[in-house]
PDB file of C-alpha atoms in Angstrom:
ATOM      1  CA  MET A 230     -23.388 -58.924   9.703  1.00 36.00           C
ATOM      2  CA  THR A 231     -25.355 -59.146   6.190  1.00 43.00           C
ATOM      3  CA  THR A 232     -23.490 -60.631   3.431  1.00 45.00           C
ATOM      4  CA  ARG A 233     -23.833 -59.514  -0.135  1.00 50.00           C
ATOM      5  CA  VAL A 234     -26.059 -61.367  -2.647  1.00 51.00           C
ATOM      6  CA  PRO A 235     -24.184 -63.537  -4.932  1.00 50.00           C
ATOM      7  CA  GLN A 236     -23.475 -62.546  -8.363  1.00 49.00           C
ATOM      8  CA  GLU A 237     -25.334 -65.396 -10.007  1.00 43.00           C
ATOM      9  CA  ARG A 238     -28.328 -64.125  -8.001  1.00 44.00           C
ATOM     10  CA  ARG A 239     -28.025 -60.870  -9.626  1.00 48.00           C
ATOM     11  CA  ARG A 240     -28.287 -61.135 -13.238  1.00 50.00           C
ATOM     12  CA  ARG A 241     -29.599 -58.292 -15.231  1.00 56.00           C
ATOM     13  CA  ARG A 242     -33.214 -59.169 -15.827  1.00 59.00           C
ATOM     14  CA  PRO A 243     -35.989 -57.016 -17.441  1.00 61.00           C
ATOM     15  CA  THR A 244     -38.905 -55.908 -15.389  1.00 60.00           C
ATOM     16  CA  LEU A 245     -42.725 -56.349 -16.828  1.00 60.00           C
ATOM     17  CA  SER A 246     -42.448 -52.774 -17.989  1.00 59.00           C
ATOM     18  CA  GLY A 247     -39.302 -53.297 -20.004  1.00 64.00           C
ATOM     19  CA  VAL A 248     -36.966 -51.739 -17.414  1.00 71.00           C
ATOM     20  CA  LEU A 249     -33.546 -54.123 -17.154  1.00 86.00           C
ATOM     21  CA  LEU A 250     -33.142 -54.453 -13.217  1.00 91.00           C
ATOM     22  CA  SER A 251     -29.637 -54.095 -11.905  1.00 93.00           C
ATOM     23  CA  GLU A 252     -28.139 -52.819  -8.448  1.00 94.00           C
ATOM     24  CA  ASP A 253     -27.257 -49.431  -9.784  1.00 95.00           C
ATOM     25  CA  LEU A 254     -30.896 -48.763 -11.151  1.00 95.00           C
ATOM     26  CA  ILE A 255     -32.433 -49.962  -7.586  1.00 96.00           C
ATOM     27  CA  VAL A 256     -30.069 -47.632  -5.643  1.00 96.00           C
ATOM     28  CA  GLU A 257     -30.910 -44.907  -7.840  1.00 96.00           C
ATOM     29  CA  THR A 258     -34.748 -45.365  -7.464  1.00 96.00           C
ATOM     30  CA  ALA A 259     -34.235 -45.623  -4.020  1.00 96.00           C
ATOM     31  CA  LEU A 260     -32.253 -42.466  -3.574  1.00 96.00           C
ATOM     32  CA  ARG A 261     -34.987 -40.566  -5.635  1.00 96.00           C
ATOM     33  CA  LEU A 262     -37.972 -41.939  -3.364  1.00 96.00           C
ATOM     34  CA  ILE A 263     -35.874 -41.210  -0.170  1.00 96.00           C
ATOM     35  CA  GLY A 264     -35.535 -37.860  -1.833  1.00 95.00           C
ATOM     36  CA  GLU A 265     -38.835 -37.104  -2.628  1.00 94.00           C
ATOM     37  CA  HIS A 266     -40.555 -38.841   0.354  1.00 93.00           C
ATOM     38  CA  GLY A 267     -38.206 -39.172   2.850  1.00 92.00           C
ATOM     39  CA  PRO A 268     -36.573 -42.501   4.413  1.00 92.00           C
ATOM     40  CA  GLU A 269     -40.094 -43.997   5.465  1.00 90.00           C
ATOM     41  CA  ALA A 270     -40.408 -44.364   1.497  1.00 89.00           C
ATOM     42  CA  LEU A 271     -37.894 -47.124   1.251  1.00 92.00           C
ATOM     43  CA  SER A 272     -39.718 -50.325   1.413  1.00 93.00           C
ATOM     44  CA  VAL A 273     -39.783 -53.134  -1.048  1.00 93.00           C
ATOM     45  CA  ARG A 274     -43.405 -52.554  -2.142  1.00 94.00           C
ATOM     46  CA  ARG A 275     -42.624 -49.100  -2.891  1.00 94.00           C
ATOM     47  CA  LEU A 276     -39.367 -49.870  -4.792  1.00 94.00           C
ATOM     48  CA  GLY A 277     -41.268 -52.606  -6.794  1.00 93.00           C
ATOM     49  CA  ALA A 278     -44.109 -50.071  -7.652  1.00 93.00           C
ATOM     50  CA  ALA A 279     -41.372 -47.607  -9.054  1.00 93.00           C
ATOM     51  CA  LEU A 280     -39.344 -50.281 -10.917  1.00 93.00           C
ATOM     52  CA  GLY A 281     -42.180 -51.569 -12.358  1.00 91.00           C
ATOM     53  CA  CYS A 282     -41.264 -54.986 -11.002  1.00 91.00           C
ATOM     54  CA  ASP A 283     -42.694 -57.786  -8.539  1.00 91.00           C
ATOM     55  CA  PRO A 284     -41.257 -56.560  -5.131  1.00 91.00           C
ATOM     56  CA  THR A 285     -39.553 -60.243  -4.678  1.00 91.00           C
ATOM     57  CA  ALA A 286     -37.106 -59.673  -7.724  1.00 91.00           C
ATOM     58  CA  LEU A 287     -35.278 -57.059  -5.490  1.00 93.00           C
ATOM     59  CA  TYR A 288     -34.186 -59.963  -3.567  1.00 92.00           C
ATOM     60  CA  ARG A 289     -31.945 -61.150  -6.250  1.00 93.00           C
ATOM     61  CA  TYR A 290     -30.027 -58.115  -5.830  1.00 95.00           C
ATOM     62  CA  PHE A 291     -30.212 -57.044  -1.948  1.00 95.00           C
ATOM     63  CA  HIS A 292     -30.792 -59.402   1.294  1.00 93.00           C
ATOM     64  CA  ASP A 293     -33.174 -56.686   2.903  1.00 93.00           C
ATOM     65  CA  THR A 294     -33.931 -53.137   3.068  1.00 93.00           C
ATOM     66  CA  ASP A 295     -30.694 -52.858   5.287  1.00 95.00           C
ATOM     67  CA  ASP A 296     -28.415 -54.264   2.544  1.00 96.00           C
ATOM     68  CA  LEU A 297     -29.905 -51.479   0.287  1.00 96.00           C
ATOM     69  CA  VAL A 298     -29.290 -48.753   2.732  1.00 96.00           C
ATOM     70  CA  LEU A 299     -25.711 -49.595   2.949  1.00 97.00           C
ATOM     71  CA  ALA A 300     -25.628 -49.508  -0.783  1.00 97.00           C
ATOM     72  CA  ILE A 301     -27.379 -46.276  -0.826  1.00 97.00           C
ATOM     73  CA  ALA A 302     -24.656 -44.918   1.489  1.00 97.00           C
ATOM     74  CA  ASP A 303     -21.703 -46.555  -0.311  1.00 97.00           C
ATOM     75  CA  ARG A 304     -23.120 -44.749  -3.455  1.00 97.00           C
ATOM     76  CA  ILE A 305     -23.329 -41.446  -1.942  1.00 97.00           C
ATOM     77  CA  ILE A 306     -19.612 -41.911  -0.969  1.00 97.00           C
ATOM     78  CA  GLY A 307     -18.656 -43.032  -4.446  1.00 97.00           C
ATOM     79  CA  ASP A 308     -20.047 -39.879  -6.158  1.00 97.00           C
ATOM     80  CA  ALA A 309     -18.584 -37.596  -3.710  1.00 97.00           C
ATOM     81  CA  MET A 310     -15.167 -39.114  -4.230  1.00 97.00           C
ATOM     82  CA  ALA A 311     -15.539 -39.421  -8.015  1.00 97.00           C
ATOM     83  CA  GLY A 312     -12.708 -38.089 -10.111  1.00 96.00           C
ATOM     84  CA  PHE A 313     -10.552 -37.101  -6.637  1.00 97.00           C
ATOM     85  CA  THR A 314      -6.690 -37.439  -6.792  1.00 95.00           C
ATOM     86  CA  ALA A 315      -4.813 -36.866  -3.536  1.00 95.00           C
ATOM     87  CA  GLY A 316      -2.053 -34.041  -4.375  1.00 94.00           C
ATOM     88  CA  ASP A 317       1.429 -33.222  -2.931  1.00 95.00           C
ATOM     89  CA  ASP A 318      -0.323 -31.085   0.243  1.00 97.00           C
ATOM     90  CA  TRP A 319      -2.028 -33.532   2.447  1.00 98.00           C
ATOM     91  CA  VAL A 320      -3.661 -31.085   4.572  1.00 98.00           C
ATOM     92  CA  ALA A 321      -5.228 -29.484   1.268  1.00 98.00           C
ATOM     93  CA  SER A 322      -6.336 -33.265  -0.015  1.00 98.00           C
ATOM     94  CA  LEU A 323      -8.068 -34.032   3.328  1.00 98.00           C
ATOM     95  CA  ARG A 324      -9.852 -30.661   3.070  1.00 98.00           C
ATOM     96  CA  GLU A 325     -11.062 -31.190  -0.520  1.00 98.00           C
ATOM     97  CA  VAL A 326     -11.853 -34.912   0.968  1.00 98.00           C
ATOM     98  CA  ALA A 327     -14.489 -33.255   3.442  1.00 98.00           C
ATOM     99  CA  LEU A 328     -15.635 -30.621   1.330  1.00 98.00           C
ATOM    100  CA  ARG A 329     -16.736 -33.436  -1.032  1.00 98.00           C
ATOM    101  CA  VAL A 330     -18.315 -35.382   1.438  1.00 97.00           C
ATOM    102  CA  ARG A 331     -20.377 -32.747   2.509  1.00 98.00           C
ATOM    103  CA  ALA A 332     -21.369 -31.642  -1.154  1.00 97.00           C
ATOM    104  CA  GLY A 333     -22.677 -35.656  -1.233  1.00 97.00           C
ATOM    105  CA  TYR A 334     -24.654 -35.385   1.743  1.00 97.00           C
ATOM    106  CA  LEU A 335     -26.226 -32.119   0.519  1.00 97.00           C
ATOM    107  CA  ALA A 336     -27.381 -33.612  -2.798  1.00 96.00           C
ATOM    108  CA  HIS A 337     -28.834 -36.199  -0.858  1.00 96.00           C
ATOM    109  CA  PRO A 338     -30.007 -34.324   2.498  1.00 96.00           C
ATOM    110  CA  ARG A 339     -32.751 -36.895   3.302  1.00 95.00           C
ATOM    111  CA  ALA A 340     -30.636 -39.688   2.760  1.00 95.00           C
ATOM    112  CA  ALA A 341     -27.365 -38.498   4.749  1.00 94.00           C
ATOM    113  CA  ALA A 342     -29.315 -39.416   7.765  1.00 89.00           C
ATOM    114  CA  MET A 343     -29.407 -43.188   6.849  1.00 91.00           C
ATOM    115  CA  ALA A 344     -25.880 -43.068   5.614  1.00 91.00           C
ATOM    116  CA  ALA A 345     -23.768 -40.853   8.054  1.00 91.00           C
ATOM    117  CA  HIS A 346     -23.165 -43.531  11.094  1.00 92.00           C
ATOM    118  CA  ARG A 347     -23.109 -46.682   8.556  1.00 94.00           C
ATOM    119  CA  VAL A 348     -20.103 -48.816   7.663  1.00 96.00           C
ATOM    120  CA  THR A 349     -20.870 -49.938   4.387  1.00 96.00           C
ATOM    121  CA  ARG A 350     -17.941 -52.580   3.630  1.00 94.00           C
ATOM    122  CA  ARG A 351     -18.013 -51.864   0.092  1.00 96.00           C
ATOM    123  CA  ARG A 352     -15.817 -50.524  -2.527  1.00 96.00           C
ATOM    124  CA  ASN A 353     -16.388 -46.783  -2.326  1.00 97.00           C
ATOM    125  CA  GLU A 354     -16.118 -46.501   1.227  1.00 97.00           C
ATOM    126  CA  ILE A 355     -12.951 -48.800   1.545  1.00 98.00           C
ATOM    127  CA  GLY A 356     -11.208 -46.968  -1.135  1.00 97.00           C
ATOM    128  CA  ALA A 357     -12.245 -43.760   0.781  1.00 97.00           C
ATOM    129  CA  VAL A 358     -10.687 -44.985   3.949  1.00 98.00           C
ATOM    130  CA  GLU A 359      -7.646 -46.081   1.943  1.00 98.00           C
ATOM    131  CA  THR A 360      -7.377 -42.564   0.648  1.00 97.00           C
ATOM    132  CA  GLY A 361      -7.499 -40.718   4.085  1.00 98.00           C
ATOM    133  CA  ILE A 362      -5.227 -42.928   6.118  1.00 98.00           C
ATOM    134  CA  GLY A 363      -2.839 -42.725   3.146  1.00 97.00           C
ATOM    135  CA  LEU A 364      -2.536 -39.184   3.480  1.00 98.00           C
ATOM    136  CA  LEU A 365      -2.129 -39.151   7.117  1.00 98.00           C
ATOM    137  CA  LEU A 366       0.659 -41.763   6.480  1.00 97.00           C
ATOM    138  CA  THR A 367       2.157 -39.267   4.186  1.00 96.00           C
ATOM    139  CA  ALA A 368       2.071 -36.559   6.710  1.00 96.00           C
ATOM    140  CA  GLY A 369       4.321 -38.631   8.779  1.00 95.00           C
ATOM    141  CA  PHE A 370       2.120 -40.141  11.243  1.00 96.00           C
ATOM    142  CA  PRO A 371       2.955 -43.874  12.615  1.00 96.00           C
ATOM    143  CA  PRO A 372       0.240 -46.182  11.390  1.00 97.00           C
ATOM    144  CA  ALA A 373      -1.521 -46.636  14.762  1.00 97.00           C
ATOM    145  CA  GLU A 374      -1.784 -43.052  15.252  1.00 97.00           C
ATOM    146  CA  ALA A 375      -2.826 -42.298  11.537  1.00 97.00           C
ATOM    147  CA  ALA A 376      -5.838 -44.763  11.989  1.00 98.00           C
ATOM    148  CA  ARG A 377      -6.923 -43.177  15.183  1.00 98.00           C
ATOM    149  CA  LEU A 378      -6.726 -39.446  13.635  1.00 98.00           C
ATOM    150  CA  TYR A 379      -8.396 -40.467  10.544  1.00 98.00           C
ATOM    151  CA  LEU A 380     -11.355 -41.639  12.849  1.00 97.00           C
ATOM    152  CA  ALA A 381     -11.267 -38.369  14.421  1.00 97.00           C
ATOM    153  CA  PHE A 382     -11.274 -36.610  11.032  1.00 97.00           C
ATOM    154  CA  ILE A 383     -13.826 -38.746   9.179  1.00 97.00           C
ATOM    155  CA  ASP A 384     -16.383 -38.672  12.325  1.00 96.00           C
ATOM    156  CA  THR A 385     -16.080 -34.754  12.549  1.00 96.00           C
ATOM    157  CA  VAL A 386     -16.619 -34.151   8.980  1.00 97.00           C
ATOM    158  CA  LEU A 387     -19.541 -36.601   8.920  1.00 96.00           C
ATOM    159  CA  SER A 388     -21.127 -35.445  11.791  1.00 95.00           C
ATOM    160  CA  HIS A 389     -21.145 -31.724  10.563  1.00 95.00           C
ATOM    161  CA  ALA A 390     -21.974 -32.640   7.026  1.00 96.00           C
ATOM    162  CA  ALA A 391     -25.117 -35.054   8.460  1.00 96.00           C
ATOM    163  CA  THR A 392     -26.359 -32.036  10.531  1.00 95.00           C
ATOM    164  CA  GLU A 393     -25.914 -29.488   7.780  1.00 96.00           C
ATOM    165  CA  ALA A 394     -27.879 -32.050   5.259  1.00 96.00           C
ATOM    166  CA  ALA A 395     -30.572 -32.411   8.216  1.00 95.00           C
ATOM    167  CA  PHE A 396     -31.141 -28.869   8.390  1.00 95.00           C
ATOM    168  CA  HIS A 397     -31.513 -28.644   4.328  1.00 95.00           C
ATOM    169  CA  ALA A 398     -34.131 -31.624   4.509  1.00 94.00           C
ATOM    170  CA  LEU A 399     -36.401 -29.491   6.485  1.00 94.00           C
ATOM    171  CA  PRO A 400     -39.446 -27.655   4.931  1.00 94.00           C
ATOM    172  CA  PRO A 401     -38.472 -24.147   3.580  1.00 95.00           C
ATOM    173  CA  GLN A 402     -40.537 -22.304   6.289  1.00 97.00           C
ATOM    174  CA  GLN A 403     -38.786 -24.307   9.229  1.00 96.00           C
ATOM    175  CA  ARG A 404     -35.280 -23.345   7.800  1.00 95.00           C
ATOM    176  CA  GLU A 405     -36.278 -19.774   7.715  1.00 96.00           C
ATOM    177  CA  ALA A 406     -37.726 -19.495  10.870  1.00 96.00           C
ATOM    178  CA  ASP A 407     -34.563 -20.958  12.517  1.00 95.00           C
ATOM    179  CA  HIS A 408     -32.550 -18.568  10.589  1.00 94.00           C
ATOM    180  CA  ARG A 409     -34.768 -15.595  11.625  1.00 94.00           C
ATOM    181  CA  SER A 410     -34.456 -16.632  15.102  1.00 94.00           C
ATOM    182  CA  TRP A 411     -30.907 -15.337  15.249  1.00 95.00           C
ATOM    183  CA  ARG A 412     -32.150 -11.835  13.658  1.00 91.00           C
ATOM    184  CA  ASP A 413     -35.074 -11.382  15.960  1.00 92.00           C
ATOM    185  CA  VAL A 414     -35.385 -13.508  19.062  1.00 94.00           C
ATOM    186  CA  TYR A 415     -31.622 -13.321  19.830  1.00 94.00           C
ATOM    187  CA  GLN A 416     -31.643  -9.409  19.693  1.00 92.00           C
ATOM    188  CA  ASP A 417     -34.559  -8.997  22.175  1.00 92.00           C
ATOM    189  CA  LEU A 418     -32.890 -10.563  24.999  1.00 95.00           C
ATOM    190  CA  ASP A 419     -32.697  -9.009  28.533  1.00 96.00           C
ATOM    191  CA  PRO A 420     -29.099  -7.778  28.879  1.00 96.00           C
ATOM    192  CA  ALA A 421     -29.088  -8.247  32.594  1.00 97.00           C
ATOM    193  CA  ALA A 422     -29.982 -12.093  32.085  1.00 97.00           C
ATOM    194  CA  TYR A 423     -27.603 -12.532  29.120  1.00 97.00           C
ATOM    195  CA  PRO A 424     -24.622 -10.080  28.973  1.00 97.00           C
ATOM    196  CA  SER A 425     -22.433 -12.466  26.830  1.00 97.00           C
ATOM    197  CA  LEU A 426     -24.933 -12.549  24.373  1.00 96.00           C
ATOM    198  CA  THR A 427     -25.705  -8.994  24.567  1.00 96.00           C
ATOM    199  CA  MET A 428     -21.924  -8.185  23.872  1.00 96.00           C
ATOM    200  CA  VAL A 429     -21.733 -10.066  20.693  1.00 96.00           C
ATOM    201  CA  ARG A 430     -25.626  -9.451  19.597  1.00 94.00           C
ATOM    202  CA  ARG A 431     -24.535  -7.743  16.256  1.00 94.00           C
ATOM    203  CA  GLU A 432     -23.017 -10.971  15.442  1.00 95.00           C
ATOM    204  CA  LEU A 433     -25.289 -13.561  16.003  1.00 95.00           C
ATOM    205  CA  PRO A 434     -26.868 -13.329  12.874  1.00 95.00           C
ATOM    206  CA  ALA A 435     -24.201 -15.179  11.399  1.00 94.00           C
ATOM    207  CA  MET A 436     -24.747 -18.008  13.701  1.00 94.00           C
ATOM    208  CA  ALA A 437     -27.505 -19.175  10.705  1.00 93.00           C
ATOM    209  CA  ASP A 438     -24.150 -19.658   8.531  1.00 93.00           C
ATOM    210  CA  SER A 439     -22.736 -23.129   7.973  1.00 94.00           C
ATOM    211  CA  SER A 440     -19.974 -24.046  10.522  1.00 94.00           C
ATOM    212  CA  PHE A 441     -18.623 -26.836   8.589  1.00 97.00           C
ATOM    213  CA  GLU A 442     -15.475 -25.219   6.725  1.00 96.00           C
ATOM    214  CA  PRO A 443     -14.267 -23.412  10.197  1.00 96.00           C
ATOM    215  CA  ALA A 444     -14.720 -26.672  12.086  1.00 96.00           C
ATOM    216  CA  VAL A 445     -12.608 -28.549   9.241  1.00 97.00           C
ATOM    217  CA  ASP A 446     -10.271 -25.947   9.200  1.00 97.00           C
ATOM    218  CA  LEU A 447      -9.554 -26.066  12.704  1.00 97.00           C
ATOM    219  CA  LEU A 448      -8.979 -29.789  12.765  1.00 97.00           C
ATOM    220  CA  LEU A 449      -6.780 -29.902   9.823  1.00 98.00           C
ATOM    221  CA  GLU A 450      -4.833 -27.123  11.846  1.00 98.00           C
ATOM    222  CA  ALA A 451      -4.460 -29.195  14.703  1.00 97.00           C
ATOM    223  CA  LEU A 452      -3.479 -32.338  12.499  1.00 97.00           C
ATOM    224  CA  ALA A 453      -0.584 -30.075  10.579  1.00 97.00           C
ATOM    225  CA  ALA A 454       0.645 -29.123  13.925  1.00 97.00           C
ATOM    226  CA  ARG A 455       0.799 -32.533  15.304  1.00 96.00           C
ATOM    227  CA  ALA A 456       2.375 -33.681  12.389  1.00 96.00           C
ATOM    228  CA  ARG A 457       5.053 -31.019  12.427  1.00 95.00           C
ATOM    229  CA  ALA A 458       5.889 -32.192  16.259  1.00 92.00           C
ATOM    230  CA  HIS A 459       6.290 -35.586  14.877  1.00 85.00           C
ATOM    231  CA  LYS A 460       9.049 -34.467  12.391  1.00 85.00           C
ATOM    232  CA  ARG A 461      10.582 -32.330  15.215  1.00 83.00           C
ATOM    233  CA  ARG A 462      11.093 -35.612  17.526  1.00 77.00           C
TER     234      ARG A 462
END
């Protein structure tokens, strides 16, 4: 497992161009490069050029690019959860968490694919897990079940958010072609071969819409029903 770079190796020093290097600046620059050029842009050489510093200076802040990827993932979580305060309604609070995660990924769609499946073991992620499991404990779930249900909740949220972000990362013409398929290709299918699709043909253009909120609401309804069952017992 990658360990964090010791604080004494992360002193803030100006680059040759006069920019004061810091972990935050490196992460922000990495996010910009990924947003402009895709994940393949994340290299020490390109970061050094963008920051106006010797690439080896980055190793004072991160052991390697994977260490930086974890910091990027944690930054997305931190930005998404900034200002969040759990309310009295645990279902509504979890729903807001889900929407915030989605918004965070859509703000950085090209970085989302690198972030969704990683465990950052950093402050923002730890705080988000604390919040999520705390809400399920508040709902009355016993500790072991709260942990398992949080995993089901957050994996569903991350998977849907990452899928939607990946779509937004496509070139506009590809996105439009996919949307158009539901209006064109799926409207001209042979009714004998595809009777079910023919029956719902007029509804199929809606398949181009996001399924994120309906999926989250279904999951939250199931969690609420299970919480009510716990209270009855």
